XYZ file of C-alpha atoms in Angstrom:
732
model
C 158.151 -57.370 29.122
C 160.548 -55.278 31.194
C 160.377 -51.578 31.982
C 162.695 -50.729 29.079
C 160.480 -52.617 26.657
C 157.393 -50.828 27.991
C 159.029 -47.437 27.370
C 160.352 -48.359 23.923
C 156.992 -49.808 22.896
C 155.116 -46.677 23.982
C 157.617 -44.404 22.216
C 157.480 -46.464 19.024
C 153.691 -46.554 19.036
C 153.334 -42.834 19.755
C 155.737 -41.569 17.111
C 154.359 -44.044 14.560
C 150.790 -42.870 15.179
C 151.804 -39.240 14.672
C 153.830 -40.069 11.563
C 151.093 -42.165 9.958
C 148.444 -39.511 10.640
C 150.634 -36.797 9.091
C 151.517 -39.044 6.146
C 147.857 -39.776 5.377
C 147.095 -36.061 5.558
C 150.024 -35.280 3.233
C 149.005 -37.917 0.686
C 145.425 -36.645 0.641
C 146.714 -33.108 0.077
C 148.963 -34.200 -2.796
C 146.162 -36.168 -4.421
C 143.846 -33.167 -4.109
C 146.421 -30.878 -5.731
C 147.176 -33.288 -8.589
C 143.458 -33.733 -9.262
C 143.183 -29.985 -9.859
C 144.813 -30.567 -13.250
C 142.967 -31.015 -16.525
C 141.817 -34.450 -17.729
C 144.249 -36.691 -19.605
C 142.263 -39.779 -20.640
C 145.018 -41.012 -22.956
C 147.125 -41.835 -19.896
C 144.922 -44.832 -19.069
C 145.432 -46.768 -22.305
C 147.446 -50.002 -22.626
C 147.786 -50.736 -18.917
C 149.809 -53.911 -19.526
C 152.511 -52.044 -21.456
C 152.491 -49.309 -18.826
C 152.929 -51.784 -15.975
C 155.699 -53.619 -17.826
C 157.569 -50.378 -18.586
C 157.215 -49.184 -15.009
C 158.651 -52.428 -13.636
C 161.523 -52.475 -16.117
C 162.456 -48.840 -15.486
C 162.222 -49.058 -11.694
C 163.499 -52.551 -10.917
C 165.981 -52.462 -13.794
C 166.951 -48.824 -13.198
C 167.328 -48.502 -16.957
C 167.514 -44.693 -16.913
C 169.746 -44.337 -13.856
C 172.278 -46.970 -14.888
C 173.271 -44.780 -17.845
C 175.186 -42.809 -15.222
C 177.390 -45.745 -14.196
C 178.525 -45.568 -10.573
C 175.808 -43.208 -9.376
C 173.149 -45.375 -11.036
C 174.448 -48.573 -9.446
C 174.709 -46.904 -6.034
C 171.158 -45.588 -6.346
C 169.895 -49.053 -7.301
C 171.368 -50.591 -4.145
C 169.859 -47.821 -2.010
C 166.473 -48.236 -3.705
C 166.467 -52.005 -3.234
C 167.652 -51.472 0.330
C 164.766 -49.087 0.994
C 162.205 -51.573 -0.353
C 163.567 -54.813 1.113
C 164.878 -53.418 4.380
C 161.487 -51.888 5.102
C 160.806 -55.413 6.357
C 163.519 -54.865 8.975
C 161.833 -51.627 10.052
C 158.661 -53.650 10.480
C 160.665 -56.256 12.413
C 161.872 -53.506 14.738
C 158.295 -53.176 16.075
C 158.566 -56.738 17.355
C 162.062 -56.118 18.712
C 161.025 -53.133 20.868
C 158.582 -55.435 22.667
C 160.998 -58.266 23.386
C 164.724 -58.712 22.950
C 164.299 -61.949 20.989
C 161.493 -60.624 18.815
C 161.542 -61.069 15.086
C 159.503 -60.897 11.921
C 156.823 -63.602 11.875
C 156.948 -66.434 9.320
C 160.116 -65.437 7.389
C 162.165 -63.733 10.107
C 163.946 -66.951 11.098
C 164.783 -68.164 7.581
C 168.517 -68.232 6.914
C 167.946 -67.080 3.330
C 166.141 -64.009 4.710
C 169.090 -63.258 6.938
C 171.561 -63.709 4.074
C 169.623 -61.527 1.587
C 169.030 -58.713 4.061
C 172.682 -58.842 5.136
C 173.907 -58.488 1.564
C 171.425 -55.727 0.752
C 172.280 -53.930 3.990
C 175.996 -53.927 3.181
C 175.495 -52.859 -0.437
C 172.986 -50.238 0.697
C 175.578 -48.800 3.077
C 178.161 -48.657 0.311
C 175.604 -47.153 -2.056
C 174.453 -44.386 0.279
C 178.041 -43.458 1.153
C 178.812 -43.178 -2.555
C 175.748 -40.986 -3.126
C 176.695 -38.780 -0.164
C 180.211 -38.383 -1.544
C 178.845 -37.505 -4.995
C 176.484 -34.892 -3.533
C 179.326 -33.333 -1.542
C 181.672 -33.371 -4.520
C 179.019 -31.672 -6.667
C 177.756 -29.233 -4.058
C 176.786 -25.888 -5.644
C 179.293 -23.946 -3.539
C 182.254 -25.967 -4.789
C 184.880 -24.158 -6.901
C 184.820 -24.597 -10.664
C 181.516 -24.008 -12.369
C 177.849 -24.786 -12.026
C 176.649 -27.920 -10.336
C 173.684 -30.064 -11.304
C 172.551 -29.479 -7.714
C 172.481 -25.695 -8.139
C 169.000 -24.612 -7.094
C 168.189 -27.890 -5.347
C 167.100 -27.765 -1.699
C 170.333 -29.188 -0.360
C 169.308 -29.749 3.272
C 166.599 -32.100 2.067
C 169.093 -34.208 0.147
C 171.496 -34.347 3.088
C 168.621 -35.155 5.470
C 167.341 -38.068 3.375
C 170.840 -39.505 2.904
C 171.673 -39.316 6.599
C 168.354 -40.955 7.498
C 169.061 -43.829 5.112
C 172.585 -44.194 6.501
C 171.433 -44.204 10.132
C 168.603 -46.678 9.467
C 171.062 -49.060 7.798
C 173.590 -48.666 10.607
C 171.015 -49.328 13.324
C 169.823 -52.381 11.428
C 173.290 -53.859 11.994
C 173.385 -52.560 15.589
C 170.150 -54.424 16.393
C 171.564 -57.601 14.926
C 174.837 -57.003 16.742
C 173.058 -56.803 20.098
C 171.217 -60.038 19.252
C 174.563 -61.678 18.570
C 176.059 -60.266 21.782
C 173.120 -61.521 23.861
C 172.954 -64.870 22.063
C 169.501 -64.229 20.574
C 170.573 -64.227 16.938
C 169.162 -67.003 14.763
C 171.420 -66.716 11.695
C 174.806 -68.451 11.259
C 178.070 -66.578 10.795
C 178.461 -67.552 7.132
C 175.134 -65.909 6.255
C 175.546 -62.745 8.366
C 179.285 -62.068 8.885
C 178.915 -58.287 9.290
C 176.227 -58.660 11.951
C 178.423 -61.132 13.829
C 181.397 -58.764 13.543
C 179.316 -55.914 15.003
C 178.094 -58.205 17.781
C 181.674 -59.062 18.685
C 182.363 -55.448 19.721
C 179.034 -54.727 21.446
C 178.397 -55.438 25.132
C 176.109 -58.188 26.404
C 173.310 -55.721 27.161
C 169.950 -57.450 27.412
C 167.927 -54.333 26.582
C 170.209 -53.232 23.756
C 168.011 -54.811 21.088
C 164.876 -52.977 22.205
C 166.654 -49.634 22.611
C 168.348 -49.882 19.201
C 165.050 -50.942 17.607
C 163.275 -47.965 19.188
C 165.963 -45.601 17.859
C 165.620 -47.133 14.402
C 161.849 -46.615 14.485
C 162.237 -43.051 15.763
C 164.684 -42.270 12.941
C 162.367 -43.802 10.335
C 159.268 -42.055 11.663
C 161.128 -38.746 11.965
C 161.820 -39.049 8.249
C 158.129 -39.728 7.591
C 157.060 -36.782 9.748
C 159.471 -34.383 8.046
C 158.439 -35.349 4.516
C 154.765 -35.243 5.506
C 155.222 -31.664 6.662
C 157.013 -30.886 3.366
C 154.813 -32.180 0.543
C 157.078 -30.511 -2.023
C 160.080 -32.512 -0.813
C 160.603 -34.330 -4.084
C 163.937 -35.813 -3.044
C 161.958 -37.988 -0.603
C 158.513 -38.275 -2.184
C 159.874 -39.404 -5.558
C 160.444 -42.879 -4.145
C 156.656 -43.233 -4.011
C 155.564 -40.959 -6.873
C 158.041 -42.292 -9.444
C 155.977 -45.459 -9.883
C 152.723 -43.752 -10.978
C 154.622 -41.060 -12.888
C 156.383 -43.678 -15.002
C 153.198 -45.747 -15.312
C 151.288 -42.768 -16.712
C 154.035 -41.603 -19.098
C 152.796 -40.456 -22.493
C 154.117 -43.332 -24.600
C 155.099 -46.328 -22.445
C 156.417 -48.328 -25.394
C 159.106 -45.773 -26.296
C 162.646 -46.897 -25.476
C 163.559 -43.498 -24.011
C 161.770 -40.488 -22.611
C 158.142 -40.618 -23.660
C 158.064 -36.833 -23.975
C 160.411 -37.006 -26.981
C 159.494 -36.995 -30.663
C 155.969 -35.723 -31.164
C 154.513 -32.966 -29.031
C 151.241 -33.501 -27.236
C 148.383 -32.082 -29.298
C 146.791 -28.921 -27.952
C 143.895 -29.975 -25.731
C 140.980 -28.454 -23.849
C 139.293 -30.486 -21.102
C 141.360 -33.482 -22.171
C 140.210 -33.415 -25.812
C 142.284 -32.331 -28.854
C 141.381 -28.788 -29.855
C 139.607 -28.323 -33.176
C 140.463 -24.822 -34.378
C 137.483 -24.739 -36.714
C 135.135 -24.930 -33.730
C 137.315 -23.616 -30.881
C 136.205 -20.604 -28.860
C 138.796 -18.801 -26.663
C 136.012 -18.006 -24.173
C 135.090 -21.673 -23.808
C 138.202 -23.616 -24.807
C 141.631 -23.580 -23.215
C 144.396 -22.325 -25.521
C 147.653 -23.497 -23.981
C 148.421 -22.953 -20.301
C 147.896 -19.596 -18.600
C 147.496 -20.842 -15.004
C 149.168 -23.740 -13.232
C 145.864 -25.599 -12.791
C 145.501 -25.667 -16.593
C 148.278 -28.232 -16.869
C 146.972 -31.787 -17.017
C 146.898 -33.767 -13.790
C 149.905 -35.650 -15.180
C 151.740 -32.331 -15.411
C 151.043 -31.653 -11.734
C 152.191 -35.201 -10.946
C 155.375 -34.480 -12.930
C 156.080 -31.398 -10.826
C 155.444 -33.303 -7.581
C 157.743 -36.167 -8.606
C 160.873 -34.147 -9.406
C 163.733 -35.462 -7.251
C 165.880 -32.330 -7.775
C 168.769 -34.502 -9.011
C 169.629 -31.951 -11.702
C 170.448 -34.403 -14.473
C 168.219 -32.395 -16.806
C 170.022 -29.236 -15.780
C 173.458 -30.734 -16.349
C 172.567 -31.624 -19.947
C 170.556 -28.520 -20.880
C 172.267 -26.439 -23.613
C 170.641 -23.233 -22.345
C 171.817 -23.745 -18.767
C 175.303 -24.759 -19.890
C 175.739 -21.559 -21.876
C 174.697 -19.135 -19.153
C 171.016 -18.708 -19.929
C 168.356 -18.524 -17.212
C 166.595 -21.742 -18.213
C 167.119 -24.773 -16.022
C 164.526 -27.503 -16.678
C 164.831 -28.509 -13.027
C 164.294 -25.008 -11.654
C 161.375 -24.467 -14.042
C 159.680 -27.628 -12.746
C 160.422 -26.708 -9.120
C 158.983 -23.227 -9.629
C 155.793 -24.705 -11.065
C 155.612 -27.244 -8.233
C 156.042 -24.674 -5.482
C 153.552 -22.344 -7.140
C 150.971 -25.119 -7.517
C 151.128 -26.120 -3.849
C 151.190 -22.528 -2.614
C 148.155 -21.706 -4.765
C 146.337 -24.943 -3.900
C 144.365 -23.642 -0.859
C 142.852 -20.944 -3.077
C 142.011 -23.441 -5.832
C 140.639 -26.070 -3.434
C 138.375 -23.427 -1.916
C 136.782 -22.969 -5.339
C 138.987 -20.143 -6.535
C 140.332 -19.677 -10.028
C 139.798 -17.624 -13.149
C 137.510 -18.728 -15.941
C 138.638 -18.398 -19.558
C 137.384 -14.817 -19.704
C 139.459 -13.868 -16.653
C 136.554 -13.672 -14.186
C 136.912 -15.036 -10.645
C 134.941 -18.263 -10.153
C 134.770 -18.219 -6.340
C 132.463 -16.142 -4.189
C 133.713 -13.756 -1.511
C 132.433 -16.179 1.121
C 134.527 -19.025 -0.297
C 137.694 -16.935 -0.188
C 137.027 -15.098 3.079
C 138.988 -17.418 5.347
C 141.939 -18.089 3.057
C 145.496 -17.333 4.087
C 146.746 -14.074 2.593
C 149.782 -15.889 1.150
C 147.575 -18.246 -0.883
C 145.609 -15.273 -2.202
C 148.848 -13.484 -3.110
C 150.116 -16.598 -4.892
C 146.895 -16.747 -6.887
C 147.542 -13.277 -8.259
C 150.963 -14.152 -9.685
C 151.088 -14.404 -13.494
C 152.393 -17.763 -14.651
C 154.709 -16.035 -17.151
C 156.150 -12.710 -16.084
C 159.309 -10.890 -15.119
C 160.535 -10.551 -11.547
C 159.056 -7.040 -11.449
C 155.698 -8.485 -12.488
C 155.941 -11.222 -9.879
C 155.868 -13.946 -12.531
C 156.404 -17.620 -11.709
C 158.384 -18.266 -14.918
C 160.427 -15.480 -16.477
C 159.884 -14.975 -20.249
C 163.639 -15.382 -20.841
C 163.381 -18.823 -19.238
C 160.467 -19.822 -21.460
C 162.049 -18.645 -24.708
C 165.550 -20.029 -24.034
C 164.390 -23.593 -24.662
C 165.545 -25.279 -27.878
C 163.220 -28.278 -27.279
C 166.304 -30.465 -27.756
C 164.876 -33.027 -25.325
C 168.063 -33.512 -23.286
C 166.058 -32.905 -20.099
C 163.453 -35.528 -20.987
C 166.142 -37.996 -22.057
C 167.972 -37.745 -18.759
C 165.060 -37.553 -16.302
C 164.980 -40.783 -14.258
C 161.283 -40.329 -13.406
C 159.987 -39.458 -16.904
C 159.043 -35.807 -16.468
C 157.892 -34.335 -19.790
C 159.532 -30.896 -19.653
C 159.231 -30.016 -23.349
C 155.468 -30.563 -23.461
C 155.000 -28.273 -20.462
C 157.205 -25.550 -21.936
C 155.390 -25.624 -25.274
C 151.996 -25.569 -23.529
C 152.993 -22.312 -21.830
C 154.345 -20.939 -25.116
C 151.025 -21.727 -26.808
C 149.084 -19.408 -24.525
C 151.681 -16.652 -24.827
C 151.636 -16.805 -28.631
C 147.981 -17.478 -29.381
C 146.266 -15.398 -26.688
C 148.810 -12.868 -25.418
C 150.718 -12.428 -28.714
C 153.793 -12.247 -26.519
C 156.948 -13.749 -27.998
C 160.379 -12.583 -29.212
C 159.800 -9.951 -31.878
C 162.192 -11.447 -34.434
C 160.122 -14.643 -34.468
C 157.162 -12.617 -35.720
C 158.774 -12.302 -39.158
C 159.147 -16.072 -39.338
C 155.499 -16.649 -38.402
C 154.256 -14.109 -40.950
C 156.384 -15.765 -43.623
C 154.893 -19.150 -42.743
C 151.357 -17.799 -43.025
C 151.896 -15.794 -46.195
C 154.642 -17.620 -48.084
C 154.542 -21.162 -46.711
C 158.188 -21.104 -45.594
C 160.017 -19.382 -42.710
C 162.373 -17.415 -44.981
C 159.618 -15.804 -47.020
C 161.063 -17.045 -50.315
C 158.806 -17.103 -53.378
C 157.046 -20.441 -53.767
C 157.926 -20.563 -57.473
C 161.629 -20.894 -56.551
C 161.089 -24.089 -54.526
C 162.401 -26.234 -57.373
C 165.414 -24.071 -58.255
C 167.762 -26.520 -56.562
C 167.159 -28.961 -59.445
C 168.737 -26.632 -62.019
C 172.060 -27.837 -63.381
C 171.664 -31.478 -62.406
C 172.556 -33.935 -65.172
C 169.326 -35.899 -64.700
C 165.651 -35.062 -64.529
C 164.041 -34.864 -61.089
C 160.504 -36.266 -61.461
C 157.484 -34.535 -59.922
C 154.514 -36.186 -58.290
C 151.683 -36.049 -60.811
C 154.088 -36.355 -63.718
C 155.027 -39.906 -62.682
C 153.019 -42.463 -60.720
C 155.680 -45.126 -60.397
C 157.875 -43.915 -57.541
C 159.008 -45.686 -54.386
C 159.905 -42.648 -52.293
C 158.495 -39.175 -52.149
C 161.505 -36.930 -51.538
C 160.424 -34.302 -48.999
C 162.885 -31.500 -49.710
C 161.901 -29.148 -46.892
C 162.166 -25.374 -46.788
C 165.861 -25.292 -45.908
C 166.631 -27.890 -48.573
C 164.810 -25.826 -51.180
C 165.838 -22.284 -50.239
C 168.939 -22.209 -48.011
C 172.205 -22.213 -49.940
C 174.144 -24.760 -47.888
C 171.142 -27.065 -47.499
C 170.535 -27.050 -51.261
C 173.923 -28.710 -51.727
C 172.725 -31.537 -49.491
C 169.438 -31.779 -51.414
C 171.332 -32.057 -54.692
C 173.697 -34.649 -53.203
C 170.821 -36.819 -51.954
C 169.000 -36.599 -55.287
C 172.223 -37.517 -57.114
C 172.824 -40.517 -54.861
C 169.242 -41.748 -55.220
C 169.517 -41.434 -58.978
C 172.872 -43.239 -58.921
C 171.336 -46.083 -56.894
C 168.387 -46.413 -59.247
C 165.841 -45.450 -56.601
C 162.563 -44.249 -58.068
C 161.646 -41.022 -56.322
C 159.605 -37.917 -56.951
C 159.195 -34.476 -55.387
C 156.153 -32.314 -54.747
C 157.924 -29.220 -56.032
C 155.731 -26.164 -55.606
C 153.076 -28.361 -54.001
C 155.237 -28.700 -50.889
C 155.034 -26.200 -48.047
C 156.638 -25.952 -44.599
C 156.003 -28.953 -42.358
C 155.032 -26.539 -39.581
C 157.739 -27.555 -37.087
C 158.907 -23.992 -36.265
C 155.318 -22.818 -35.735
C 154.403 -25.723 -33.468
C 157.485 -25.479 -31.294
C 157.243 -21.757 -30.837
C 153.664 -22.353 -29.706
C 151.605 -21.258 -32.722
C 149.460 -24.354 -33.017
C 147.040 -22.563 -35.336
C 149.677 -21.958 -38.034
C 151.051 -25.459 -37.541
C 147.669 -27.050 -38.128
C 146.996 -24.830 -41.130
C 150.261 -25.922 -42.783
C 150.040 -29.532 -41.645
C 146.477 -30.048 -42.852
C 147.427 -28.631 -46.244
C 150.424 -30.978 -46.448
C 148.457 -34.003 -45.245
C 145.878 -33.376 -47.959
C 148.608 -33.026 -50.592
C 150.450 -36.147 -49.420
C 147.302 -38.241 -49.154
C 146.502 -37.277 -52.726
C 150.049 -38.141 -53.842
C 149.817 -41.570 -52.191
C 146.191 -42.223 -53.086
C 145.426 -45.928 -53.205
C 148.548 -47.023 -51.328
C 148.632 -48.591 -47.857
C 150.933 -47.110 -45.210
C 153.819 -49.493 -45.952
C 154.010 -48.053 -49.490
C 153.500 -44.412 -48.512
C 157.226 -43.830 -48.178
C 158.814 -40.432 -47.617
C 162.508 -39.611 -47.349
C 163.455 -36.331 -45.680
C 166.814 -34.613 -45.203
C 165.656 -32.393 -42.332
C 165.169 -34.169 -38.968
C 162.561 -31.567 -38.012
C 160.486 -32.421 -41.085
C 161.228 -36.115 -40.539
C 159.926 -35.907 -36.960
C 156.880 -33.815 -37.847
C 155.775 -35.909 -40.823
C 156.461 -39.234 -39.146
C 155.341 -38.553 -35.580
C 152.868 -35.676 -35.683
C 150.962 -35.790 -38.955
C 149.214 -38.924 -37.706
C 147.367 -36.626 -35.277
C 145.812 -34.978 -38.369
C 145.115 -38.048 -40.469
C 148.438 -38.405 -42.245
C 149.925 -41.899 -41.885
C 153.242 -42.218 -43.688
C 156.402 -44.314 -43.536
C 159.080 -41.637 -43.093
C 162.839 -42.271 -43.212
C 165.762 -39.921 -42.837
C 168.109 -39.697 -45.791
C 170.974 -41.183 -43.764
C 168.854 -44.286 -43.090
C 168.077 -44.735 -46.765
C 171.680 -44.093 -47.807
C 172.971 -46.602 -45.257
C 170.544 -49.176 -46.673
C 171.603 -48.455 -50.250
C 175.278 -48.889 -49.367
C 174.597 -52.072 -47.377
C 172.663 -53.607 -50.278
C 175.346 -52.687 -52.821
C 173.259 -50.139 -54.712
C 175.778 -47.450 -53.796
C 179.472 -48.293 -53.725
C 182.062 -45.971 -52.188
C 185.081 -46.176 -54.481
C 187.437 -43.630 -52.942
C 187.489 -43.124 -49.173
C 187.472 -39.481 -48.169
C 190.715 -38.490 -46.471
C 190.940 -36.499 -43.277
C 189.614 -36.890 -39.763
C 185.836 -36.646 -39.333
C 183.595 -36.140 -36.323
C 179.815 -36.440 -36.359
C 177.306 -34.157 -34.667
C 174.043 -35.898 -33.723
C 171.068 -33.647 -34.509
C 168.663 -33.565 -31.556
C 165.574 -34.379 -33.618
C 167.275 -37.258 -35.406
C 169.206 -38.791 -32.537
C 167.711 -38.070 -29.145
C 164.109 -37.560 -30.294
C 164.016 -40.461 -32.764
C 166.884 -42.761 -31.656
C 168.662 -42.762 -35.027
C 172.322 -42.976 -34.120
C 173.720 -45.852 -36.181
C 172.693 -45.005 -39.760
C 174.701 -41.786 -40.232
C 177.720 -43.405 -38.587
C 177.429 -46.408 -40.904
C 177.395 -44.112 -43.927
C 180.435 -42.232 -42.680
C 182.207 -45.483 -41.818
C 181.850 -46.597 -45.420
C 182.821 -43.239 -46.885
C 185.882 -42.127 -44.916
C 189.403 -43.491 -44.850
C 189.918 -43.565 -41.075
C 187.846 -44.018 -37.957
C 185.161 -41.597 -36.910
C 186.282 -39.361 -34.051
C 183.491 -38.984 -31.502
C 182.931 -35.835 -29.483
C 182.636 -36.341 -25.701
C 178.929 -35.479 -25.884
C 177.484 -37.761 -28.569
C 174.505 -39.979 -29.360
C 171.719 -39.496 -26.789
C 173.879 -36.993 -24.896
C 174.717 -34.949 -27.964
C 174.842 -31.210 -27.355
C 172.296 -29.098 -29.227
C 173.324 -26.747 -32.047
C 170.909 -24.118 -30.687
C 168.424 -23.980 -33.591
C 165.535 -26.143 -32.371
C 162.336 -24.903 -30.783
C 162.195 -22.157 -33.454
C 165.394 -20.682 -31.936
C 166.767 -20.675 -35.500
C 164.797 -17.443 -35.993
C 165.450 -15.849 -32.598
C 168.506 -13.893 -31.536
C 170.668 -15.452 -28.826
C 171.274 -12.454 -26.578
C 172.033 -14.078 -23.213
C 175.201 -15.959 -22.299
C 177.466 -17.850 -24.662
C 176.120 -18.903 -28.052
C 175.143 -22.569 -28.011
C 176.564 -23.222 -31.481
C 179.934 -21.795 -30.442
C 180.048 -24.151 -27.447
C 179.367 -27.108 -29.732
C 181.869 -25.988 -32.357
C 184.582 -25.684 -29.717
C 183.889 -29.270 -28.686
C 184.051 -30.435 -32.307
C 187.281 -28.562 -32.973
C 188.850 -29.981 -29.810
C 188.695 -33.462 -31.401
C 191.158 -32.297 -34.055
C 188.769 -33.312 -36.845
C 188.930 -31.277 -40.031
C 185.405 -32.244 -41.081
C 182.264 -31.978 -38.946
C 179.580 -34.168 -40.497
C 175.934 -33.326 -39.825
C 172.551 -34.722 -40.769
C 170.403 -31.614 -40.426
C 170.247 -28.322 -42.348
C 169.675 -26.347 -39.124
C 172.772 -27.916 -37.561
C 174.714 -27.190 -40.733
C 173.817 -23.493 -40.580
C 174.502 -23.144 -36.869
C 177.796 -25.032 -36.862
C 179.016 -23.281 -39.991
C 178.262 -19.957 -38.349
C 180.082 -21.126 -35.230
C 183.151 -22.227 -37.182
C 183.235 -18.943 -39.073
C 182.758 -17.055 -35.818
C 185.857 -18.806 -34.470
C 187.773 -17.780 -37.589
C 188.319 -21.433 -38.528
C 186.406 -21.528 -41.808
C 189.545 -22.430 -43.767
C 190.567 -25.232 -41.396
C 187.265 -26.936 -40.516
C 184.474 -27.887 -42.913
C 180.885 -28.529 -41.807
C 179.185 -30.808 -44.331
C 176.205 -33.146 -44.512
C 176.705 -36.923 -44.357
C 175.193 -37.236 -47.847
C 177.844 -34.969 -49.337
C 180.606 -36.969 -47.642
C 179.199 -40.134 -49.203
C 178.830 -38.495 -52.626
C 182.516 -37.553 -52.592
C 183.330 -41.208 -52.006
C 180.845 -42.686 -54.495
C 181.527 -40.148 -57.270
C 184.878 -38.498 -56.526
C 184.709 -36.519 -59.771
C 181.215 -35.190 -58.961
C 181.201 -31.373 -58.735
C 179.810 -30.355 -55.373
C 176.613 -28.362 -55.571
C 176.808 -26.898 -59.077
C 175.599 -23.391 -59.715
C 173.396 -22.135 -56.898
C 171.633 -18.984 -55.973
C 172.697 -16.867 -53.031
C 171.375 -17.810 -49.571
C 167.996 -16.397 -48.682
C 167.390 -14.486 -45.499
C 169.003 -14.993 -42.114
C-alpha cells in the first residue's frame, strides 16, 4: 500500500463512519416520528399479497411506466442505484489497492457486462430526468409546473450525485484499463475501454477516483441524513414499506381509491352508538392523530408533483395541491416531533398531557409548532388552510398518479371529519344539504313520497320490492335519478331498456333513501352511517334468503354504485353491484338489446371519476356507445384513468366554487375542442355539471350532454319519446 492508498483509505473510512452514524441517527428519528401515529392493524394482513404487489410495483415500475419516457428513465436510474451500489462497495477495495475488486463476483465477465450496460443506461436515464426537471422548472414561462412548490435544490442535488457517481464508476474502470489492471474484455465493457483509451497511465488513478466516488456517495448520505424530510432522496428507501403497507394490495391501481377508510379510534372502527368524544378520536385534529401509515405516507413523498399535475383543483387556480398538502403535513410532523417525543400533546379534551418538567428543555420552535392548529388560515397560523381542505373533489387523480401509493383522499377526509363533527366548521351552503339528508333522506330536500314520480307516464309497470319476489336486479334509482330532472330521463331510459331486454327488476320506491355518499365525503360520518345502516337493513330484507351472488343491484349513479358496492360491506351489507353501463353492455353483447338505428353525429365520452378511476370501469360505457353510434368515439385528451373531474365529487355538488376557474367549464372546453356534438356521460352529477358548463359557454344549442343509456335507447327504439312528461328540477 502506497502513500496515496493510505490517504484515500483513511479519507474513505472517515467520511463513511460519519455518514453511517448520521444515517443511523436519521433512520431512528424517522421511525420514532412514524410510530407517533395511531395504530393501523389492518396494514399487516395478507403479507404474501403485499410482498408480491410491492415487488411488481417497484421492480416492474408499473405506476411510473404510465408516463412513458420519464418512467423508463426512472427505471434505469433505480436499477442503476440498486445494482451499482455493488460498485460503490467495490470502491472500498479499490482505494486500498489499484487492482482491488469486489470479492467472489468482481472478476466475472457477466458482472462486468451487466454493470456496464446498467451504467450506460443509468447515465442516459439520469440525463433525461435532469432535462425533464429543467424543462418543467417552476420558473419557466407558460403556466404552472408539477414541480411548483417542490424543494428544487434537493432534486438537482440528488440528480447531480447520481450523475457523478455513474461517471466516476467509468473513470475508475478507465484507469484500470489505462494501467492494465482491468479484468474484463473489450466486447463486454466497450465504454470502460473507450474511457481508458483517453486516460493517462497513472498508477494511483484508480484509488483516487475510487476515493472521490466514495466521498460523493457519502456526501449524499450525510446531506439526506441531515434532512430527514428530503423525500426526493428518502423515497428510494421508504417507497418499499409504503407500498407494502398500502390499504388494499390486491387493487390494480391506487389502494386509496374506491371505498374510504372507516372512521377509527385507536385503530378500531368507531361505533357511534358507544363513541364518546372525550375518549374516542373523531377524525384528525392533530398531526399525530393520523395513523402511522399516514405519517409514513408524508415521509415518502418524492415531491414529483404528478398528483399536482392531475388535480382538478390545482389546474383551475384553487389553493389545493395534493403534493403541497402532504409536504405541509410532513414538515409540520417533523417540526412538532421533539415536543411529541418528549411526552407532549393534547388529550381529547384539549388538556396538555406533558408536565412542565418534560417540556422545559424543548426548543422554542418545537413548542411554537405544537401550538399551530392543523386547519386554520394564515392569520391563525394553520398548517392547512380551510380553502385547501374544502377544494378537494375526492376525484382520486392524486392517488391514481402517485408512484409510491400515498393515500391523499383518506387523509383529506379524516381532517374533514374532525372539522364537521367536532368543530362544525364547513362551507355554509353544505349545511343545507346535510340537514336535508338528516330530515328528508335526500340532499335536495324533496318529499319522500315523490321518489317514484319518475315512473309516471311509462308504458309498462315498474315493479316494487315486496310486490314481487321474482326479480334478478334491484334497481337502485338514487336521489338524483328520482328527483333531478335530467337524471330522471336517464332513470326512465334504463328502466325502458331493462324492460325491453326482459330483465326482471324491481325498485325500493319510497323505501330507498340516500346512499350517504355526500355526507361521508364531506366528513359527516355520523349521517353517513345513519343512512347507510337504514339502507343496509332495507336491502338485507329485500334480499332475504339469497347468497351474495344473487343479491344483485344495478345503479345509475357511480357514487351510489361505489358506496353500495365498496362501503356498505363495512356495515354488514354484502351485495353484487353493477353500474347500468355494465349491465347494458352485457345485454347488447348477449343479443337481448339490439341497436337498430345508429345515432348520427360525433360523440365524446366523459369518464366519471367514481366509475372510471375509482372503480376501473372504462370499457363498458365505450362498448355501449360503440354499438349505438354511427361513427367512432372521439376521445378527449384526458380520458380513462386520467379523466378530468366534473367538479361535483366530495360533496362539491352542494358547495359554491368561488376560487379560480370552474372545474366543469374547464372540462366542457376540452369536450367542445374535440368537435363532438354529443358529450356522453355515465353519472347524474357529471350530467348536471357538464350541462351547466355547456350552457355557461352559450353552447346549449350546439352541444348535448346525455347519459350513455339515453344514447343507446335512441338506437334501440328510435321512435321512443325521450323522457316523457316530467316535473321541474328540484333545488340547485
